[in-house]
PDB file of C-alpha atoms in Angstrom:
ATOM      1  CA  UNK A   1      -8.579  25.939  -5.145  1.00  0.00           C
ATOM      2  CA  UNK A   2      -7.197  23.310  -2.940  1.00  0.00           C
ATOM      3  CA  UNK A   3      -7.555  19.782  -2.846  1.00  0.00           C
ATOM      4  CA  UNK A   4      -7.893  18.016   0.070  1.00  0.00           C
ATOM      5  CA  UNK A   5      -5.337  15.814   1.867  1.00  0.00           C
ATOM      6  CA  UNK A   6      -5.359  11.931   1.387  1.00  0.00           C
ATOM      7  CA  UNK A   7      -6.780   9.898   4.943  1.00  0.00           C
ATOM      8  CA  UNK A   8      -4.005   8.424   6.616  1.00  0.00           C
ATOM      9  CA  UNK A   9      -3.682   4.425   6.366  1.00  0.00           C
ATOM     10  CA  UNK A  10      -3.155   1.980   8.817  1.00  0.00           C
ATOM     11  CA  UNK A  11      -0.329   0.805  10.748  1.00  0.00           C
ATOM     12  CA  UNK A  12       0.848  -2.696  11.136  1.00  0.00           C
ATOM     13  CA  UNK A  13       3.533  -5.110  11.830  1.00  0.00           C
ATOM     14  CA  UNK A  14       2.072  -8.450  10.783  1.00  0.00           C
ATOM     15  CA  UNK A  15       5.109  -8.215   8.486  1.00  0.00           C
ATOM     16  CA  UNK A  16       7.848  -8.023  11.238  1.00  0.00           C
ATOM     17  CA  UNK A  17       7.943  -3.713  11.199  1.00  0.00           C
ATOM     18  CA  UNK A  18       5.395  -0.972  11.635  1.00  0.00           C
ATOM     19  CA  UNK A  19       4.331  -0.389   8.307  1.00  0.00           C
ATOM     20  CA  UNK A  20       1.394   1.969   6.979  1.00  0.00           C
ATOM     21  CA  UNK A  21      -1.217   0.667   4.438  1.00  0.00           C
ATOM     22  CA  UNK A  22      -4.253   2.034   2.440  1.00  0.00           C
ATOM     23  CA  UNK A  23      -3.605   5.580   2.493  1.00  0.00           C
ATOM     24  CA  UNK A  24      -6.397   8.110   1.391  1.00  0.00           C
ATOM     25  CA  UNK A  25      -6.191   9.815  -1.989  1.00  0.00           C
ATOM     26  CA  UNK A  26      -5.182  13.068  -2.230  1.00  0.00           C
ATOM     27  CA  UNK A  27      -7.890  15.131  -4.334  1.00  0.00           C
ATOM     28  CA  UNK A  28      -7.625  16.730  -7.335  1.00  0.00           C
ATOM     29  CA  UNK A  29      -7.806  20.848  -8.059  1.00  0.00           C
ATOM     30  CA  UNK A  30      -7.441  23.715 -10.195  1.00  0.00           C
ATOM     31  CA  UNK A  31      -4.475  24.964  -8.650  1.00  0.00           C
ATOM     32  CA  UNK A  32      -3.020  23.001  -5.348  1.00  0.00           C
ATOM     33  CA  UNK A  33      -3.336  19.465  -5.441  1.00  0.00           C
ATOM     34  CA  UNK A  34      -3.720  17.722  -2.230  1.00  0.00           C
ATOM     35  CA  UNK A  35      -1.454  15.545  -0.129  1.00  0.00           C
ATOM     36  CA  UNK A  36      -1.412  11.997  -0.186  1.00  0.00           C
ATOM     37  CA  UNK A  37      -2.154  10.211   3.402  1.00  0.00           C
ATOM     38  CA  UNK A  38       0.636   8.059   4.929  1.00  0.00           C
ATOM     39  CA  UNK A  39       0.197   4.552   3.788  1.00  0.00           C
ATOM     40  CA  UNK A  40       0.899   5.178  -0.393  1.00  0.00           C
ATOM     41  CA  UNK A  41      -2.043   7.549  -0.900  1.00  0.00           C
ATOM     42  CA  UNK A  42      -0.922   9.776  -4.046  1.00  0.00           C
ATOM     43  CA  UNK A  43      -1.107  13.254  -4.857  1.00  0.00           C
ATOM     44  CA  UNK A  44      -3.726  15.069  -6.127  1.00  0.00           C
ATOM     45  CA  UNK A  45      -3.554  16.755  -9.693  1.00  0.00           C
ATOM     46  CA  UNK A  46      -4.035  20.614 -10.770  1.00  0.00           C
ATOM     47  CA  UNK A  47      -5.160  22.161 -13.728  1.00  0.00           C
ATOM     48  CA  UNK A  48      -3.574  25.382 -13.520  1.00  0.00           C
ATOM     49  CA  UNK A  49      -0.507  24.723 -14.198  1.00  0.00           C
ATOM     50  CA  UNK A  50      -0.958  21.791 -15.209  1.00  0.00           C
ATOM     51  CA  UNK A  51       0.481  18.786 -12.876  1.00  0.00           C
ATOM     52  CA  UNK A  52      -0.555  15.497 -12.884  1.00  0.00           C
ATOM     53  CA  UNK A  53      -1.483  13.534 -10.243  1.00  0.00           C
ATOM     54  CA  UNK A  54       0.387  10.692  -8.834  1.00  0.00           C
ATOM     55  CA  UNK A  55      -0.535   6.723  -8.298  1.00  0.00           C
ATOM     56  CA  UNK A  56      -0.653   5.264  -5.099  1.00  0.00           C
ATOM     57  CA  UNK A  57       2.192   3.352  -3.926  1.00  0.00           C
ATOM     58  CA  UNK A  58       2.749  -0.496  -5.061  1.00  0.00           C
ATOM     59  CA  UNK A  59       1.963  -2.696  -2.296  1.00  0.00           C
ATOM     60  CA  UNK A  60       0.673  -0.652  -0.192  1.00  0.00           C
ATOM     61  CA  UNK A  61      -3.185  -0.402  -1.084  1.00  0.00           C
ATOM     62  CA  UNK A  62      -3.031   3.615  -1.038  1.00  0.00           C
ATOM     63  CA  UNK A  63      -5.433   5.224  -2.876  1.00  0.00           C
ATOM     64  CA  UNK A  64      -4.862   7.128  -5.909  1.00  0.00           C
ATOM     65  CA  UNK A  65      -4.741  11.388  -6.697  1.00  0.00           C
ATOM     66  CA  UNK A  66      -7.628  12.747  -7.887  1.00  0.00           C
ATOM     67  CA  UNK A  67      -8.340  14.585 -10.936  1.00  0.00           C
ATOM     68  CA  UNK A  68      -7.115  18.235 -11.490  1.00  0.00           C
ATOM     69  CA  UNK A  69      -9.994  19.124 -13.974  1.00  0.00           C
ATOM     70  CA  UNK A  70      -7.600  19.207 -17.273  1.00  0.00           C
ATOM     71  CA  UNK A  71      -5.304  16.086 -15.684  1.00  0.00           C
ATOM     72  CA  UNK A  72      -6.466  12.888 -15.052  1.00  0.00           C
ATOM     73  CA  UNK A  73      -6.829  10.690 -11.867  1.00  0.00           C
ATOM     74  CA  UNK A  74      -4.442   7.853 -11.202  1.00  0.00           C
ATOM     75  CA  UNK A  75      -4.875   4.554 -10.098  1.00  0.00           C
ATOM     76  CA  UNK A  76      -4.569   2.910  -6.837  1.00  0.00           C
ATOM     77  CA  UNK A  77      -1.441   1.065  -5.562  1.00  0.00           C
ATOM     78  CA  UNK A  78      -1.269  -2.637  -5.776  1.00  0.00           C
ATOM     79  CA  UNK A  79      -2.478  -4.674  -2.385  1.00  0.00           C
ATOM     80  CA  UNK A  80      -0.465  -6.837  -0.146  1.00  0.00           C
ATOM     81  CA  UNK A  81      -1.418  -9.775   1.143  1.00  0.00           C
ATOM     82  CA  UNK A  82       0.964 -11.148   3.961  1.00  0.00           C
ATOM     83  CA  UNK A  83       0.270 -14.265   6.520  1.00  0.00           C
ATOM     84  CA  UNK A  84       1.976 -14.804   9.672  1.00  0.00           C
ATOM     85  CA  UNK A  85       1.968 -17.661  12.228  1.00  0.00           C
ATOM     86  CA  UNK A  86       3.961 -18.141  15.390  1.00  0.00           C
ATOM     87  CA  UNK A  87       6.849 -20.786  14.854  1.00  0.00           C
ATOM     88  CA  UNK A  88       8.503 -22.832  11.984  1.00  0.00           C
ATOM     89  CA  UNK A  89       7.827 -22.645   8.748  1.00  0.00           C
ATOM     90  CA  UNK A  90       4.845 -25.145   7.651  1.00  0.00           C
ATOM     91  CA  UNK A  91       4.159 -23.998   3.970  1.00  0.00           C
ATOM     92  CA  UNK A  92       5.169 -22.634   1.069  1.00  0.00           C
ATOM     93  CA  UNK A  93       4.216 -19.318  -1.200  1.00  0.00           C
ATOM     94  CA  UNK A  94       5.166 -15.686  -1.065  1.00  0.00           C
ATOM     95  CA  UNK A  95       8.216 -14.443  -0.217  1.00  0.00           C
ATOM     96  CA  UNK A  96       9.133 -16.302   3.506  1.00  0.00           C
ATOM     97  CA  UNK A  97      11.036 -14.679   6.525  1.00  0.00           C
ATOM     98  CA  UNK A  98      10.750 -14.610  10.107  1.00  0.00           C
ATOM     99  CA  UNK A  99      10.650 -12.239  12.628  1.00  0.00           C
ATOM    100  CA  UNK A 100       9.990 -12.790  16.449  1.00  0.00           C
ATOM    101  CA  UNK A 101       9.741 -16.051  16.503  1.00  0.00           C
ATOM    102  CA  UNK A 102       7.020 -15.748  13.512  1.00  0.00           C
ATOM    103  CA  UNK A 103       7.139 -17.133  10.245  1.00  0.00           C
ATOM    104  CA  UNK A 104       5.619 -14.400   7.929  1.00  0.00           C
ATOM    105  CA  UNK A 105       4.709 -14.892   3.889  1.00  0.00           C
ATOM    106  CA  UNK A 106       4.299 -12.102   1.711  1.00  0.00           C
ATOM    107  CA  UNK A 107       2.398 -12.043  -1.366  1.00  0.00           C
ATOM    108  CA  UNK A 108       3.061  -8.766  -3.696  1.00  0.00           C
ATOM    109  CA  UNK A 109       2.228 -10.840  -6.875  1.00  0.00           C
ATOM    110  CA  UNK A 110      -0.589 -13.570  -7.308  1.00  0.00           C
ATOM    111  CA  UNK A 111       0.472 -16.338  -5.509  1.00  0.00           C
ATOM    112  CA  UNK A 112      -0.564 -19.523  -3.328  1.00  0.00           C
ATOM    113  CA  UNK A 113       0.357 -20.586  -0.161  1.00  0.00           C
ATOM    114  CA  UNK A 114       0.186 -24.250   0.155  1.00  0.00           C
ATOM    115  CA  UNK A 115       0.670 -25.433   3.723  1.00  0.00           C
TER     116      UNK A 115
END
């Protein structure tokens, strides 16, 4: 009657802060949905009553909740892709900051980095 939780993700700072990617899931049942993991993972869904289940988060990887029988699964959350380099900037692409003495592009849409 319960679904279970979501795994938790990862954590990293290649982005300049401690952030948590590709969460697990939560799973899907006929009354208690499970938890997503830390890192976007959504919630599971539930039949009885009847709650849907929740995506994972954009940009984050997380996985999707699973199906609650009479609800449907949803999809994942978008990736990330991010690139970081010690120094000044020496290309272009993403969205560019720095942090640390790093020069860090992020890539939440396609993208190319052209260095």
């Amino acid at each position: 009657n319960t679904g279970g939780a979501g795994g938790a993700g990862v954590s990293n700072s290649i982005s300049g802060a401690a952030l948590n990617y590709a969460g697990g899931g939560g799973g899907g049942s006929f009354s208690t949905g499970g938890a997503g993991g830390t890192g976007g993972g959504g919630t599971g869904g539930t039949s009885s009553p009847s709650v849907a289940s929740t995506a994972g988060t954009a940009n984050t990887g997380g996985g999707g909740g699973g199906s609650g029988n009479a609800t449907a699964g949803s999809n994942g959350g978008s990736g990330i892709v991010v690139i970081s380099y010690l120094g000044a900037q020496r290309g272009t692409g993403g969205t560019v900051t720095s942090s640390g003495g790093y020069t860090i592009h992020t890539f939440t849409t396609s993208g190319t980095y052209t260095a």
